[in-house]
mmCIF file of C-alpha atoms in Angstrom:
data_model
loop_
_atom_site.group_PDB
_atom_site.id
_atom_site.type_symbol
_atom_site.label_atom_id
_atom_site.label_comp_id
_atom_site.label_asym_id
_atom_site.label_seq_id
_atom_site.Cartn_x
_atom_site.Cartn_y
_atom_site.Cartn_z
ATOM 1 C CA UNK A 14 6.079 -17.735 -19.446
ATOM 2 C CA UNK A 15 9.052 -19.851 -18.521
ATOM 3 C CA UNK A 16 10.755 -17.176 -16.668
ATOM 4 C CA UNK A 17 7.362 -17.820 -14.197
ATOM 5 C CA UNK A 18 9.234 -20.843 -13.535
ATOM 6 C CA UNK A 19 12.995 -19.471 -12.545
ATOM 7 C CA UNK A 20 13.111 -20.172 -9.104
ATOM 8 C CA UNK A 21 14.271 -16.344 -8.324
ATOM 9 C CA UNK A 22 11.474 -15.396 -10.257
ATOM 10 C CA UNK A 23 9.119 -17.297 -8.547
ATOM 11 C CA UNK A 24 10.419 -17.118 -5.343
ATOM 12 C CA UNK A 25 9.673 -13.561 -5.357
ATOM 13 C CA UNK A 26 6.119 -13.910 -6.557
ATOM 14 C CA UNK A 27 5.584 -16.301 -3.738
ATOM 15 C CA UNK A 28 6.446 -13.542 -1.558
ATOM 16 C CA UNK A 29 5.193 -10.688 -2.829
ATOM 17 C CA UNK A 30 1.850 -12.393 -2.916
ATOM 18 C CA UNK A 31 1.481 -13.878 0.183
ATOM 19 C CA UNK A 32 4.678 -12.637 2.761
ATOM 20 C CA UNK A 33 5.228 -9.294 1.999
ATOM 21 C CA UNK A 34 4.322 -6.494 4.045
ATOM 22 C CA UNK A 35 4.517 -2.762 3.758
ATOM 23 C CA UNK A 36 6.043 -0.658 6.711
ATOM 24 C CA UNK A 37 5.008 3.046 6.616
ATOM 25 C CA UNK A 38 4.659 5.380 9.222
ATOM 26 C CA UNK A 39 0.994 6.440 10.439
ATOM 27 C CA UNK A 40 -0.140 9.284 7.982
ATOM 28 C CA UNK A 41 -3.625 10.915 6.953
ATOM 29 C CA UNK A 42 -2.989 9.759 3.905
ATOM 30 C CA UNK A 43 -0.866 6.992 2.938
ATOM 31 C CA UNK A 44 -0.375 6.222 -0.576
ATOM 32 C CA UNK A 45 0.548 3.537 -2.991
ATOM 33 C CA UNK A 46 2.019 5.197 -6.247
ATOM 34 C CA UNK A 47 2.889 2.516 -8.771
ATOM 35 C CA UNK A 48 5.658 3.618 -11.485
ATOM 36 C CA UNK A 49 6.208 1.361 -14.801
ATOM 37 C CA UNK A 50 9.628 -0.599 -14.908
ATOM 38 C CA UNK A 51 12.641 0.896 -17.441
ATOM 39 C CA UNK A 52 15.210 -0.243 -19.458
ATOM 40 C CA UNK A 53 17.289 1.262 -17.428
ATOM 41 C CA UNK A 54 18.312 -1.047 -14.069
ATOM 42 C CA UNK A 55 18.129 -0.393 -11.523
ATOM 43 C CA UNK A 56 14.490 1.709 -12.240
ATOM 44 C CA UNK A 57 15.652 4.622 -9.992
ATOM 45 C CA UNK A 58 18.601 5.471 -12.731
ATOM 46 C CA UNK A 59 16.097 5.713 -15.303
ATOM 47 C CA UNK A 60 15.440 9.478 -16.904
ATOM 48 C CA UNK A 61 11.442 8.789 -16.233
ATOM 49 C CA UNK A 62 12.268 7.698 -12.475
ATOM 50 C CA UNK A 63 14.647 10.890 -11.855
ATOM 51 C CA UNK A 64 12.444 13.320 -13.302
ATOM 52 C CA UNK A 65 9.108 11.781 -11.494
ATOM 53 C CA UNK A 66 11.058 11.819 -7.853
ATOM 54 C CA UNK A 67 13.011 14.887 -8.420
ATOM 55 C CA UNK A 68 9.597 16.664 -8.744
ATOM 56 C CA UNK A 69 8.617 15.009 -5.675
ATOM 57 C CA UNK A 70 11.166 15.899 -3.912
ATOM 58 C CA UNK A 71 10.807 19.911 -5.456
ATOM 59 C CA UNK A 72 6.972 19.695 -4.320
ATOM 60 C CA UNK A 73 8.546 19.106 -0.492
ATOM 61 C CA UNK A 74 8.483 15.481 -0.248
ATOM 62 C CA UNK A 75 11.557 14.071 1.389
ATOM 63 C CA UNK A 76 12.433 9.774 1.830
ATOM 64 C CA UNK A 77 11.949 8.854 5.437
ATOM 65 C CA UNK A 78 15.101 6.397 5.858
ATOM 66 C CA UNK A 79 18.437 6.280 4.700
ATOM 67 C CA UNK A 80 18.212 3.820 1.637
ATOM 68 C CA UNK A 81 20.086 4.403 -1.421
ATOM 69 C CA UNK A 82 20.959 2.720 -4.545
ATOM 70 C CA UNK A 83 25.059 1.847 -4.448
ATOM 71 C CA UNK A 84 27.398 4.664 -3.783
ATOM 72 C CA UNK A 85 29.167 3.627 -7.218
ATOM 73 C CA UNK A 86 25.752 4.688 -8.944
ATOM 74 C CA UNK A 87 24.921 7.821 -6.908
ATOM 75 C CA UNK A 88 28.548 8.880 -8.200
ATOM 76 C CA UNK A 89 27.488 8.829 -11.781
ATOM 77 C CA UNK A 90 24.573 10.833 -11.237
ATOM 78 C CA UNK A 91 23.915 13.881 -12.902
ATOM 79 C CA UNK A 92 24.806 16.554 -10.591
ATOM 80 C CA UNK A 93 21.561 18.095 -11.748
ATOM 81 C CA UNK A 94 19.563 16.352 -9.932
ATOM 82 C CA UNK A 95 19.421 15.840 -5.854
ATOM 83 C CA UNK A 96 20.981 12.276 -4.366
ATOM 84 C CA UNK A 97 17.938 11.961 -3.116
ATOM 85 C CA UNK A 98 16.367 11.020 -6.014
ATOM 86 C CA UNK A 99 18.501 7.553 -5.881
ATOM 87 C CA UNK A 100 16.808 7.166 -2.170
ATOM 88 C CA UNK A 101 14.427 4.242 -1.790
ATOM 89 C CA UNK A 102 12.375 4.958 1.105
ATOM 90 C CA UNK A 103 8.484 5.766 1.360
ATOM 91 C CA UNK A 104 8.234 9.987 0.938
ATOM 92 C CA UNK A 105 6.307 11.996 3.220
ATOM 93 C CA UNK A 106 5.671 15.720 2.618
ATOM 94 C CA UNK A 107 5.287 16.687 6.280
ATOM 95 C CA UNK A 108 1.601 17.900 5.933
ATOM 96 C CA UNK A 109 -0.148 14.421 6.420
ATOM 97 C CA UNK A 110 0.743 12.165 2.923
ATOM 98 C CA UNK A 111 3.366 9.563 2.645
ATOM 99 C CA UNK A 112 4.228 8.199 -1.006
ATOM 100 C CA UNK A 113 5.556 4.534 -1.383
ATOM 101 C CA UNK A 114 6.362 3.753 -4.480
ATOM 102 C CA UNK A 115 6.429 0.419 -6.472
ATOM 103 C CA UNK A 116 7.561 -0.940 -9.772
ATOM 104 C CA UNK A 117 4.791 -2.744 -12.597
ATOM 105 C CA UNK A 118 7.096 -4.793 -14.064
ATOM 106 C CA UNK A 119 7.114 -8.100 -16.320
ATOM 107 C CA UNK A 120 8.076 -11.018 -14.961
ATOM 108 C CA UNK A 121 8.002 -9.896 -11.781
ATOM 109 C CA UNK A 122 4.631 -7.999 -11.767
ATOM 110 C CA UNK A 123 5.253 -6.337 -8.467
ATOM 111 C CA UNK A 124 8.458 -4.826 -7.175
ATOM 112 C CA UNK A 125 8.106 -2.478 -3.757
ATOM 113 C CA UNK A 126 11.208 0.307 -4.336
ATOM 114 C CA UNK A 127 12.678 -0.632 -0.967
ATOM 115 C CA UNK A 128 12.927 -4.094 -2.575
ATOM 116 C CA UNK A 129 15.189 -2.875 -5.684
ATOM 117 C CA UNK A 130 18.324 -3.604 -4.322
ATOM 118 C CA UNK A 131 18.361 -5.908 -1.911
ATOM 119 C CA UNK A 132 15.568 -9.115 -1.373
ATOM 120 C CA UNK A 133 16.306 -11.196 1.781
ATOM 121 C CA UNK A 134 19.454 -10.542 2.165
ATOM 122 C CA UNK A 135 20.996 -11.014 -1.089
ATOM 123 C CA UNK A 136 20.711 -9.200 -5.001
ATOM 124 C CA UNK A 137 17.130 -8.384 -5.541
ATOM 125 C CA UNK A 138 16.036 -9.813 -9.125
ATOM 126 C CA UNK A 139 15.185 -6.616 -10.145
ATOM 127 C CA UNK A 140 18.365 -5.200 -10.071
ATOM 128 C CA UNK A 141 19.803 -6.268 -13.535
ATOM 129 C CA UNK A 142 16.997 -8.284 -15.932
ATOM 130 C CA UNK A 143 15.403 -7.850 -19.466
ATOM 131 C CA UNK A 144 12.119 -9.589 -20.390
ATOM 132 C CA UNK A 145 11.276 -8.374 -24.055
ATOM 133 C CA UNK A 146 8.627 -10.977 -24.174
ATOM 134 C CA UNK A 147 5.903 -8.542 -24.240
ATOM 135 C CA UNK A 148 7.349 -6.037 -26.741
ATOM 136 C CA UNK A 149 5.729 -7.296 -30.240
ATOM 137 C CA UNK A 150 7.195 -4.536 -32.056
ATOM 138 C CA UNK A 151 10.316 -4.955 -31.258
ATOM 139 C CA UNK A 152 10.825 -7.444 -33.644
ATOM 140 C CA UNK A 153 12.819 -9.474 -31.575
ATOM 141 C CA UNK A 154 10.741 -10.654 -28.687
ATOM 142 C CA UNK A 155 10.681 -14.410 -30.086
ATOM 143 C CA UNK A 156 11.968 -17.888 -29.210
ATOM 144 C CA UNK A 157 12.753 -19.690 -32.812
ATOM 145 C CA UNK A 158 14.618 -21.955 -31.377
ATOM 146 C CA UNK A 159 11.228 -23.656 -29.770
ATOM 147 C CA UNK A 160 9.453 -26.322 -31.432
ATOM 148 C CA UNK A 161 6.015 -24.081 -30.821
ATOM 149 C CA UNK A 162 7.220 -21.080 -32.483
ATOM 150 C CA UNK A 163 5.083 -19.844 -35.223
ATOM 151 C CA UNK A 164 7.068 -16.762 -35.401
ATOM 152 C CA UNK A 165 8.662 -15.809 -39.230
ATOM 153 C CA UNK A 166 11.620 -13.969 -39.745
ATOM 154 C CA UNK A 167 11.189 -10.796 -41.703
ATOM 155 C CA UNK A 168 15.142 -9.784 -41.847
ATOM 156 C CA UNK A 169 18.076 -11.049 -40.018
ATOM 157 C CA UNK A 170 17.262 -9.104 -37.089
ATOM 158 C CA UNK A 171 13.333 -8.579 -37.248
ATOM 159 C CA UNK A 172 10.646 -11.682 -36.283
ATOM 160 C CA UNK A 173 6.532 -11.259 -37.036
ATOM 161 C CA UNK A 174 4.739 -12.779 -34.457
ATOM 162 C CA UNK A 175 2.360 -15.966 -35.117
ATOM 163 C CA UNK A 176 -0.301 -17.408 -33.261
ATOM 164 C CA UNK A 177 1.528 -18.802 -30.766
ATOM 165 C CA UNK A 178 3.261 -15.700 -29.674
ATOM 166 C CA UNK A 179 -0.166 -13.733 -29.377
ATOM 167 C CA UNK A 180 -1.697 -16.767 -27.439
ATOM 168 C CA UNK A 181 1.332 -16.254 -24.390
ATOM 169 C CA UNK A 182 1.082 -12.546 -24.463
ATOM 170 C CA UNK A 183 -2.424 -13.117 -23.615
ATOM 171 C CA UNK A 184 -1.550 -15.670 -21.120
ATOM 172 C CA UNK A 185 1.680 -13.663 -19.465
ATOM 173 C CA UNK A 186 -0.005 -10.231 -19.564
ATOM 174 C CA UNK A 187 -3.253 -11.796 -17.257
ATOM 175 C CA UNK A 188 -0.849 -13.372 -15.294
ATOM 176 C CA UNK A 189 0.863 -10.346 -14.340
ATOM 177 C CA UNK A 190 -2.689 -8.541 -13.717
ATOM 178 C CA UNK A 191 -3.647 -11.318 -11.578
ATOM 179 C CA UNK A 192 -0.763 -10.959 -9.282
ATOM 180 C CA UNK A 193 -0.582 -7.470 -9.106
ATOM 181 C CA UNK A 194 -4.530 -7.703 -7.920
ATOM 182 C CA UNK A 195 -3.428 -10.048 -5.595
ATOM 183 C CA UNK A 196 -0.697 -7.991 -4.224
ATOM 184 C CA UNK A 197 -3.360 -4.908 -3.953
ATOM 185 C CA UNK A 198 -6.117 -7.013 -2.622
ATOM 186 C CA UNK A 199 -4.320 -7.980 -0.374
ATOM 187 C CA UNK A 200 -1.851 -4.982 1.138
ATOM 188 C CA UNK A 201 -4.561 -2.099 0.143
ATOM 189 C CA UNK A 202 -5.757 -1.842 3.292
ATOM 190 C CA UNK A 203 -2.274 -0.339 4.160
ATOM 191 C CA UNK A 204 -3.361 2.803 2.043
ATOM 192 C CA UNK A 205 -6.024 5.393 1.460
ATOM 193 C CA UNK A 206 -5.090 5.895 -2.245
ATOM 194 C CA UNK A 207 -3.939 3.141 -4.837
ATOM 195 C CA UNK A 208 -2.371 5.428 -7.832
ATOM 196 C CA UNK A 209 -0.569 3.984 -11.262
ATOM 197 C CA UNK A 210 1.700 6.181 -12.856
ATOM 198 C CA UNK A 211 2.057 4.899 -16.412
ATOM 199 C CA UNK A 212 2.065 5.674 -20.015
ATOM 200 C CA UNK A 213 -0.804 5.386 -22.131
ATOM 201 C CA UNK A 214 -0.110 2.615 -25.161
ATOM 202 C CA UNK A 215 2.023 0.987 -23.015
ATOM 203 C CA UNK A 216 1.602 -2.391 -21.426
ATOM 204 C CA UNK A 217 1.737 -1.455 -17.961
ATOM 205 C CA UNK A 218 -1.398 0.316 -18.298
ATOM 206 C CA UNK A 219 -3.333 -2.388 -19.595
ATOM 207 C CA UNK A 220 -2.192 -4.676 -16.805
ATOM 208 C CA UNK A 221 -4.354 -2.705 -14.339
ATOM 209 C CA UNK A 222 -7.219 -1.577 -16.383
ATOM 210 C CA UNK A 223 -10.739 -3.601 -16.071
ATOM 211 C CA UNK A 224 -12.627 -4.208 -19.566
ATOM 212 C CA UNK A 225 -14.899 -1.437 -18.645
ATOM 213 C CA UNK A 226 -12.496 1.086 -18.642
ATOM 214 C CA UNK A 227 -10.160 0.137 -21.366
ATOM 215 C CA UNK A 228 -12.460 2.330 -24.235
ATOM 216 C CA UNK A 229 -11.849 5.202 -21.995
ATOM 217 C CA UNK A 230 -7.891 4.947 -22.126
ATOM 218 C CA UNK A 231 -7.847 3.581 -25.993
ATOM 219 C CA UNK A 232 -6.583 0.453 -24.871
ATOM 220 C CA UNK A 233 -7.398 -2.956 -26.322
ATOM 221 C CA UNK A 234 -9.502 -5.761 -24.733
ATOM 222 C CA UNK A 235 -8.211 -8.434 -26.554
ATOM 223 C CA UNK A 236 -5.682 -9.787 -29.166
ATOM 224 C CA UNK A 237 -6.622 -11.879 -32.044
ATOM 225 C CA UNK A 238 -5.616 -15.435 -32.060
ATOM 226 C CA UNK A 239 -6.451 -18.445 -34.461
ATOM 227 C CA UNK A 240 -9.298 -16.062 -35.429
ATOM 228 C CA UNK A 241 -10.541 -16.016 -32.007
ATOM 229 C CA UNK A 242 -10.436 -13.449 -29.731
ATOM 230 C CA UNK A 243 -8.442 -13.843 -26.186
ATOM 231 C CA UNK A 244 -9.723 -11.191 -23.679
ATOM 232 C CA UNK A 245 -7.007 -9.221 -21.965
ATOM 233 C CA UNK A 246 -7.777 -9.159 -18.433
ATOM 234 C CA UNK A 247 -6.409 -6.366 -15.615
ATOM 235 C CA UNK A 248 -5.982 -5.830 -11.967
ATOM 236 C CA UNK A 249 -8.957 -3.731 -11.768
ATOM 237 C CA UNK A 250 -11.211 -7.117 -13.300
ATOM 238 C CA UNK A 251 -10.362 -8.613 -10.075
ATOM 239 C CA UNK A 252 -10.671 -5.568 -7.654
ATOM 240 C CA UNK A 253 -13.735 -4.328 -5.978
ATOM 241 C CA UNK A 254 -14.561 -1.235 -7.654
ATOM 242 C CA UNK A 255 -14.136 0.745 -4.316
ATOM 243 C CA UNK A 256 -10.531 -1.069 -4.453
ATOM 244 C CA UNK A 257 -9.571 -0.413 -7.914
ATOM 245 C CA UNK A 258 -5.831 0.948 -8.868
ATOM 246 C CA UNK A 259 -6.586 4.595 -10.462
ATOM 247 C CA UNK A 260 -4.731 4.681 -13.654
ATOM 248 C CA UNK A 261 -3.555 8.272 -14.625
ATOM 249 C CA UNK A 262 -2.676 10.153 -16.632
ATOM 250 C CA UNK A 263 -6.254 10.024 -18.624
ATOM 251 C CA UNK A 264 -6.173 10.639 -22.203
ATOM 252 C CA UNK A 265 -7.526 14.516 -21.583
ATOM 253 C CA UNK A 266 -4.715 15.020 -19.676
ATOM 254 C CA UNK A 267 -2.162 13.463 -21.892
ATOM 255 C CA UNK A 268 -4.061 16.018 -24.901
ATOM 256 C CA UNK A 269 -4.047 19.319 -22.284
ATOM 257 C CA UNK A 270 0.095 18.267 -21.941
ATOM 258 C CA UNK A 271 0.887 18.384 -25.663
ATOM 259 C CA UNK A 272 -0.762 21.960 -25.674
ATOM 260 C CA UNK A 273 1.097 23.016 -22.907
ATOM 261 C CA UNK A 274 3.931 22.029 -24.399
ATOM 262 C CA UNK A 275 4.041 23.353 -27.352
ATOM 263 C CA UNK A 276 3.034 26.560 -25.975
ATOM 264 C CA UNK A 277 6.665 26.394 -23.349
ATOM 265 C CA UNK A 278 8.743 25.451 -26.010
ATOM 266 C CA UNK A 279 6.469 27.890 -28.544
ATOM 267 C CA UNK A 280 6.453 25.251 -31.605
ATOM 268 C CA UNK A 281 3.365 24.096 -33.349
ATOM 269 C CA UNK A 282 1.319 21.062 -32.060
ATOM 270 C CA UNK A 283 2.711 18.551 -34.207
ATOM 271 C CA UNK A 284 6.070 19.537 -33.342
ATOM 272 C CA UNK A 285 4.936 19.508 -29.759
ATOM 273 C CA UNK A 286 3.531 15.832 -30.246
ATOM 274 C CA UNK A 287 6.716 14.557 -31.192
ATOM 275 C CA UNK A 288 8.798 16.007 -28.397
ATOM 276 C CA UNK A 289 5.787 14.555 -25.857
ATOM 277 C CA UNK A 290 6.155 10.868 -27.484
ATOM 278 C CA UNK A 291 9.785 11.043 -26.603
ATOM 279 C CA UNK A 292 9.377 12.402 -23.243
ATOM 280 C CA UNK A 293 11.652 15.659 -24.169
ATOM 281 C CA UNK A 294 14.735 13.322 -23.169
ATOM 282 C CA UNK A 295 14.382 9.827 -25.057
ATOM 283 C CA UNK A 296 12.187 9.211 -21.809
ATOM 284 C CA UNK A 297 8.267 8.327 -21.530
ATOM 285 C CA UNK A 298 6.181 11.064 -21.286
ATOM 286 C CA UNK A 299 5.645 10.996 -17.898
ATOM 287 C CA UNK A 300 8.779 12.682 -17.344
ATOM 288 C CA UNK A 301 7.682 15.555 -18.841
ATOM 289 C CA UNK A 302 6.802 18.569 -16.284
ATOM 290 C CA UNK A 303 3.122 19.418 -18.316
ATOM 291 C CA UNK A 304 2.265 15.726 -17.285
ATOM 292 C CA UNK A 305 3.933 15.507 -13.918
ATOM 293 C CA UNK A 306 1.857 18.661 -13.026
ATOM 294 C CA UNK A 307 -0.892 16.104 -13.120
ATOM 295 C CA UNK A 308 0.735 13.374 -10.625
ATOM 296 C CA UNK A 309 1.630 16.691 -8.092
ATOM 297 C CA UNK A 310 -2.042 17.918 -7.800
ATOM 298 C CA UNK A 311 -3.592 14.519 -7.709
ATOM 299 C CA UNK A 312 -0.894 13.499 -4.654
ATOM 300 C CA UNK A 313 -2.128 16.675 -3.496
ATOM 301 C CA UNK A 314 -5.998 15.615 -3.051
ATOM 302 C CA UNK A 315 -6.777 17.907 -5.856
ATOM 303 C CA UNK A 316 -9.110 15.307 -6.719
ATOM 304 C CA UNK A 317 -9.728 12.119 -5.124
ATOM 305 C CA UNK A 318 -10.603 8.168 -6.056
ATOM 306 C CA UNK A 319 -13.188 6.472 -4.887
ATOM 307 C CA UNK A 320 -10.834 4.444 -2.138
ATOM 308 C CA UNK A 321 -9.707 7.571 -0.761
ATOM 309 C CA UNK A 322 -14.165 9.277 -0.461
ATOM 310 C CA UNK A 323 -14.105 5.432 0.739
ATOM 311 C CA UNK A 324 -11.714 5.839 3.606
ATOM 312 C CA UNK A 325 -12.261 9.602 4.228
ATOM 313 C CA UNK A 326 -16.365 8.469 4.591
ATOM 314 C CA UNK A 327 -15.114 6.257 7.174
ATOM 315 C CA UNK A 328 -13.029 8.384 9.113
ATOM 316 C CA UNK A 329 -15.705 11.034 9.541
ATOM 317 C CA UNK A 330 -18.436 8.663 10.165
ATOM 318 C CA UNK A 331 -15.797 7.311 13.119
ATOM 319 C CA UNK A 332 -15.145 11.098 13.894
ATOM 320 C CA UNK A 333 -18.701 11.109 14.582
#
């Protein structure tokens, strides 16, 4: 909670709340693809960012500017890969869609790909940070040295959180759904599809979920604290149904991927299941081409959300 406070830190959320504006070229669709943030800074160098925009780039979409991450880091990619996968411009696939991406991340909430570098002309925060704060089984996400710490050491390099802890995970993780509501309620307009593009059981995902879809998605609506319960509130609480961020993969999906892959790779499903949790390169599993198969069609209008029968309802009703 106290990072809320650095001035960086909350000089950006001043911004990205109420300054910041998207510029994107007029498109028949335009849409708003959230990724989750990585250990890995800056996000684009990340194994789940590389694979996700090199099949972007492999299904035909191409950045629109000239905006890479520094030449020092596009030298030390993996000549696998394209350069442009380091490029951090909107996409646009030159039959009507343009894809501009964005970062859920924690403290920060919000972080627009164009803005990874560089932030009013100086080092963007979200170029070099850690926040484990949220990461309970890490085992080291704890502050001792505070006099409110209830947390108890469980080996010299492993914590157990206490009440306390629990309480401002409640309190950080509806902060950072409020803001990223705001930051959609407020720029949606900009786009005919809102998409997030993160891993189930992670936190990311239950930062945009509303209560009513968390059972769905097997994710929790609360955490237990002082024998109460503290409800775990997401973007989509906030957000007009109509204007809700549509969280995918789904859990089907994520089940239809394991078969897949165990089927590529011809192993056995439990075999498979393992590879998937590791994302077949220490990555998430939405690196993983079985899953990103998902991401491609959806992008494609395979299926829609309701904001984009929304807008398309519009646009034919002006049509007519």
């Amino acid at each position: 909670m106290e990072a809320l406070k650095h001035p960086r830190i909350s000089e950006w959320l001043d911004y990205i709340q109420n300054d910041y504006e998207p510029e994107l070229p007029e498109a028949e669709h335009r849409i708003l693809l959230f990724m989750p943030c990585t250990k890995t800074k800056p996000y684009p160098f990340s194994s789940e960012h590389i694979a996700i925009n090199q099949r972007l780039l492999d299904e035909g979409f191409s950045p629109l500017h000239r905006a890479y991450l520094p030449q020092e880091l596009q030298a030390r990619l993996d000549p696998r890969f394209s350069p442009e996968v380091l490029n951090l411009s909107p996409l646009a696939d030159g039959r009507g869609t343009v894809v501009h991406r964005m970062v859920i991340s924690e403290p920060m909430a919000v972080v627009p790909y164009e803005h990874i570098v560089t932030f009013r002309g100086k080092p963007s925060p979200a170029i070099a940070y850690d926040d484990p704060g949220l990461f309970e089984n890490r085992g080291n996400a704890v502050s001792p040295w505070r006099a409110d710490s209830t947390a108890t050491r469980m080996s010299a390099m492993r914590w157990k959180w206490g009440d306390e802890e629990r309480r401002h995970y409640v309190v950080m993780h509806n902060e950072m759904a409020r803001i990223l509501a705001n930051v959609v309620a407020r720029i949606g307009r900009h786009y005919t599809d809102v998409i997030s593009w993160v891993a189930p059981g992670l936190t990311h995902r239950s930062f945009v979920l509303a209560r009513s879809e968390r059972a769905a998605h097997n994710v929790a609506t609360s955490r237990m604290v002082e024998a109460k319960r503290l409800e775990l509130v997401g973007a989509n609480d906030h957000l007009p149904a109509e204007h809700r961020i549509e969280c995918l993969p789904l859990p089907d999906h994520c089940k239809h991927a394991i078969k897949r892959l165990s089927r590529r790779l011809r192993i056995d499903v439990p075999k498979a299941t393992a590879i998937y949790a590791r994302g077949g390169s220490n990555a998430t599993p939405l690196a993983l081409p079985e899953l990103l198969d998902v991401l491609v069609k959806r992008l494609a209008g395979d299926y829609v959300g309701e904001r984009r029968k929304a807008h398309d309802g519009i646009a034919t009703e002006n049509r007519g």
